């Protein structure tokens, strides 16, 4: 039995799940945005890559991506918390397979939203280092999901997950078919 399966056997209270989300919130909502908005432009300048500067167009595109990405990511987290009775954290996974809400459009809507939001920050700040960091972060996250999480979900949810994986795209959303 995998470590993920062991973690999934225990259902945690709402309070415990909320407390567990705090460090993740600090990382994803404060530290990474700070890196993209403050550290990355500084590194651009030090490396001589400050070829771009924020413009009204980059700020508008960045803001739109940020809002859309945050909406999708937050919708996913709320759905995991309420319908799945879990969190996005591997040590407090959902107690059941979620195939509704944002999860009916793609299997990894939180990841999609996070990548879009961070891409928006990088574009808005017009930072080359930031865009490289977002790309690297996205690639690592997608590899983790494909190599680790999908196998774990197939182990936990069996044929139900395999059917979901067959019918719903990995990351690029698709409007679900009406049956």
CSV table of C-alpha atoms in Angstrom, one decimal:
chain,number,residue,atom,x,y,z
A,1,UNK,CA,0.0,0.0,0.0
A,2,UNK,CA,1.4,3.4,-1.0
A,3,UNK,CA,1.9,6.3,1.4
A,4,UNK,CA,-0.8,8.2,-0.4
A,5,UNK,CA,-3.3,5.3,0.2
A,6,UNK,CA,-2.4,5.3,3.9
A,7,UNK,CA,-3.0,9.1,4.1
A,8,UNK,CA,-6.3,8.7,2.3
A,9,UNK,CA,-7.6,6.2,4.8
A,10,UNK,CA,-8.0,9.0,7.4
A,11,UNK,CA,-10.6,11.6,7.1
A,12,UNK,CA,-9.7,14.9,8.7
A,13,UNK,CA,-11.9,17.5,10.3
A,14,UNK,CA,-12.7,20.8,8.6
A,15,UNK,CA,-10.6,22.6,11.1
A,16,UNK,CA,-7.6,20.3,10.6
A,17,UNK,CA,-7.9,20.7,6.8
A,18,UNK,CA,-8.1,24.5,7.1
A,19,UNK,CA,-5.0,24.6,9.3
A,20,UNK,CA,-3.1,22.4,6.9
A,21,UNK,CA,-3.9,24.7,4.0
A,22,UNK,CA,-2.3,27.8,5.8
A,23,UNK,CA,1.3,27.0,4.9
A,24,UNK,CA,0.3,26.1,1.4
A,25,UNK,CA,-1.5,29.4,1.2
A,26,UNK,CA,1.5,31.3,2.3
A,27,UNK,CA,3.7,29.6,-0.3
A,28,UNK,CA,1.3,29.9,-3.2
A,29,UNK,CA,-0.3,33.2,-2.4
A,30,UNK,CA,2.6,35.2,-0.9
A,31,UNK,CA,6.0,33.7,-1.5
A,32,UNK,CA,5.7,32.6,-5.2
A,33,UNK,CA,4.0,35.9,-6.2
A,34,UNK,CA,6.6,37.9,-4.3
A,35,UNK,CA,9.3,36.0,-6.2
A,36,UNK,CA,7.6,36.7,-9.5
A,37,UNK,CA,6.9,40.4,-8.8
A,38,UNK,CA,9.9,41.4,-6.8
A,39,UNK,CA,12.8,39.0,-7.1
A,40,UNK,CA,12.4,38.1,-10.8
A,41,UNK,CA,12.6,41.6,-12.1
A,42,UNK,CA,15.6,42.2,-9.9
A,43,UNK,CA,17.3,39.1,-11.3
A,44,UNK,CA,16.4,40.3,-14.9
A,45,UNK,CA,18.3,43.5,-14.2
A,46,UNK,CA,21.3,41.7,-12.7
A,47,UNK,CA,21.5,39.3,-15.6
A,48,UNK,CA,21.0,42.0,-18.2
A,49,UNK,CA,17.6,40.5,-19.2
A,50,UNK,CA,15.6,43.6,-18.3
A,51,UNK,CA,14.7,44.0,-22.0
A,52,UNK,CA,11.0,44.4,-21.3
A,53,UNK,CA,9.1,46.8,-19.1
A,54,UNK,CA,5.5,46.6,-17.9
A,55,UNK,CA,3.2,48.3,-20.3
A,56,UNK,CA,-0.6,48.9,-20.2
A,57,UNK,CA,-1.0,45.9,-22.5
A,58,UNK,CA,1.1,43.5,-20.4
A,59,UNK,CA,-0.7,44.7,-17.2
A,60,UNK,CA,-4.1,44.2,-18.7
A,61,UNK,CA,-3.3,40.7,-20.1
A,62,UNK,CA,-1.5,39.8,-16.9
A,63,UNK,CA,-4.5,41.0,-14.8
A,64,UNK,CA,-7.0,39.0,-16.9
A,65,UNK,CA,-4.9,35.8,-16.6
A,66,UNK,CA,-4.4,36.4,-12.9
A,67,UNK,CA,-8.1,36.7,-12.2
A,68,UNK,CA,-9.1,33.8,-14.4
A,69,UNK,CA,-6.4,31.6,-12.9
A,70,UNK,CA,-7.2,32.5,-9.3
A,71,UNK,CA,-10.9,31.8,-10.0
A,72,UNK,CA,-10.2,28.4,-11.4
A,73,UNK,CA,-7.7,27.4,-8.7
A,74,UNK,CA,-9.9,28.6,-5.8
A,75,UNK,CA,-13.0,26.9,-7.3
A,76,UNK,CA,-11.0,23.7,-7.4
A,77,UNK,CA,-9.7,24.0,-3.8
A,78,UNK,CA,-13.2,24.8,-2.5
A,79,UNK,CA,-14.6,21.8,-4.4
A,80,UNK,CA,-11.9,19.5,-3.0
A,81,UNK,CA,-12.6,20.8,0.5
A,82,UNK,CA,-16.4,20.6,0.4
A,83,UNK,CA,-17.3,17.8,-2.0
A,84,UNK,CA,-14.2,15.7,-1.7
A,85,UNK,CA,-13.8,16.3,2.1
A,86,UNK,CA,-10.0,16.7,1.6
A,87,UNK,CA,-7.4,19.2,0.4
A,88,UNK,CA,-5.0,19.5,-2.5
A,89,UNK,CA,-2.3,18.4,-0.1
A,90,UNK,CA,-1.1,14.8,-0.6
A,91,UNK,CA,-1.2,14.1,3.1
A,92,UNK,CA,-4.9,15.1,3.3
A,93,UNK,CA,-6.3,13.9,0.0
A,94,UNK,CA,-10.0,13.9,-1.0
A,95,UNK,CA,-12.0,11.1,0.4
A,96,UNK,CA,-13.9,10.5,-2.9
A,97,UNK,CA,-13.2,11.1,-6.5
A,98,UNK,CA,-14.5,14.5,-7.7
A,99,UNK,CA,-15.8,14.7,-11.2
A,100,UNK,CA,-18.1,17.7,-10.9
A,101,UNK,CA,-17.5,21.5,-10.7
A,102,UNK,CA,-14.2,22.4,-12.3
A,103,UNK,CA,-13.2,18.8,-12.4
A,104,UNK,CA,-15.7,18.0,-15.2
A,105,UNK,CA,-13.7,20.3,-17.6
A,106,UNK,CA,-10.2,18.9,-16.9
A,107,UNK,CA,-8.6,16.5,-14.3
A,108,UNK,CA,-6.3,19.2,-12.9
A,109,UNK,CA,-8.1,22.5,-12.8
A,110,UNK,CA,-6.3,23.7,-9.7
A,111,UNK,CA,-2.9,23.2,-11.5
A,112,UNK,CA,-4.3,24.9,-14.6
A,113,UNK,CA,-5.5,27.9,-12.6
A,114,UNK,CA,-2.3,28.2,-10.7
A,115,UNK,CA,-0.2,28.1,-13.9
A,116,UNK,CA,-2.5,30.7,-15.6
A,117,UNK,CA,-2.4,33.0,-12.5
A,118,UNK,CA,1.4,32.8,-12.3
A,119,UNK,CA,1.8,33.3,-16.0
A,120,UNK,CA,-0.4,36.4,-15.6
A,121,UNK,CA,2.0,37.7,-12.8
A,122,UNK,CA,5.0,37.1,-15.0
A,123,UNK,CA,3.5,38.8,-18.0
A,124,UNK,CA,2.2,41.7,-15.9
A,125,UNK,CA,5.6,42.2,-14.4
A,126,UNK,CA,7.3,41.7,-17.8
A,127,UNK,CA,10.0,39.6,-16.3
A,128,UNK,CA,11.9,37.0,-18.4
A,129,UNK,CA,13.2,35.3,-15.3
A,130,UNK,CA,9.7,35.1,-13.9
A,131,UNK,CA,8.4,33.5,-17.1
A,132,UNK,CA,11.2,31.0,-17.1
A,133,UNK,CA,10.4,30.2,-13.4
A,134,UNK,CA,6.7,29.8,-14.2
A,135,UNK,CA,7.5,27.5,-17.1
A,136,UNK,CA,9.9,25.4,-15.0
A,137,UNK,CA,7.3,25.2,-12.1
A,138,UNK,CA,4.6,24.2,-14.6
A,139,UNK,CA,6.7,21.5,-16.1
A,140,UNK,CA,7.7,20.0,-12.7
A,141,UNK,CA,4.1,20.1,-11.5
A,142,UNK,CA,2.8,18.4,-14.7
A,143,UNK,CA,5.4,15.7,-14.5
A,144,UNK,CA,4.5,15.0,-10.8
A,145,UNK,CA,0.8,14.8,-11.6
A,146,UNK,CA,1.4,12.4,-14.5
A,147,UNK,CA,4.0,10.2,-12.8
A,148,UNK,CA,2.8,10.1,-9.2
A,149,UNK,CA,-0.7,11.4,-8.7
A,150,UNK,CA,-2.5,9.6,-11.5
A,151,UNK,CA,-1.2,6.2,-10.4
A,152,UNK,CA,-2.2,6.9,-6.9
A,153,UNK,CA,-5.7,8.0,-7.9
A,154,UNK,CA,-6.0,4.8,-10.1
A,155,UNK,CA,-5.0,2.7,-7.0
A,156,UNK,CA,-7.5,4.4,-4.7
A,157,UNK,CA,-10.5,4.8,-7.0
A,158,UNK,CA,-9.9,2.0,-9.5
A,159,UNK,CA,-12.2,1.7,-12.6
A,160,UNK,CA,-14.1,4.9,-11.6
A,161,UNK,CA,-10.9,6.9,-12.0
A,162,UNK,CA,-9.7,5.1,-15.1
A,163,UNK,CA,-13.1,5.9,-16.8
A,164,UNK,CA,-12.8,9.6,-15.6
A,165,UNK,CA,-9.2,9.7,-16.9
A,166,UNK,CA,-10.3,8.3,-20.3
A,167,UNK,CA,-13.2,10.8,-20.6
A,168,UNK,CA,-11.8,14.1,-19.2
A,169,UNK,CA,-8.7,15.8,-20.5
A,170,UNK,CA,-5.5,16.1,-18.3
A,171,UNK,CA,-5.0,19.9,-18.3
A,172,UNK,CA,-6.5,21.6,-21.3
A,173,UNK,CA,-10.2,22.1,-20.5
A,174,UNK,CA,-12.9,20.8,-22.8
A,175,UNK,CA,-16.6,21.6,-22.6
A,176,UNK,CA,-18.3,18.4,-21.4
A,177,UNK,CA,-20.6,16.6,-23.8
A,178,UNK,CA,-24.3,16.6,-23.0
A,179,UNK,CA,-25.6,13.0,-22.6
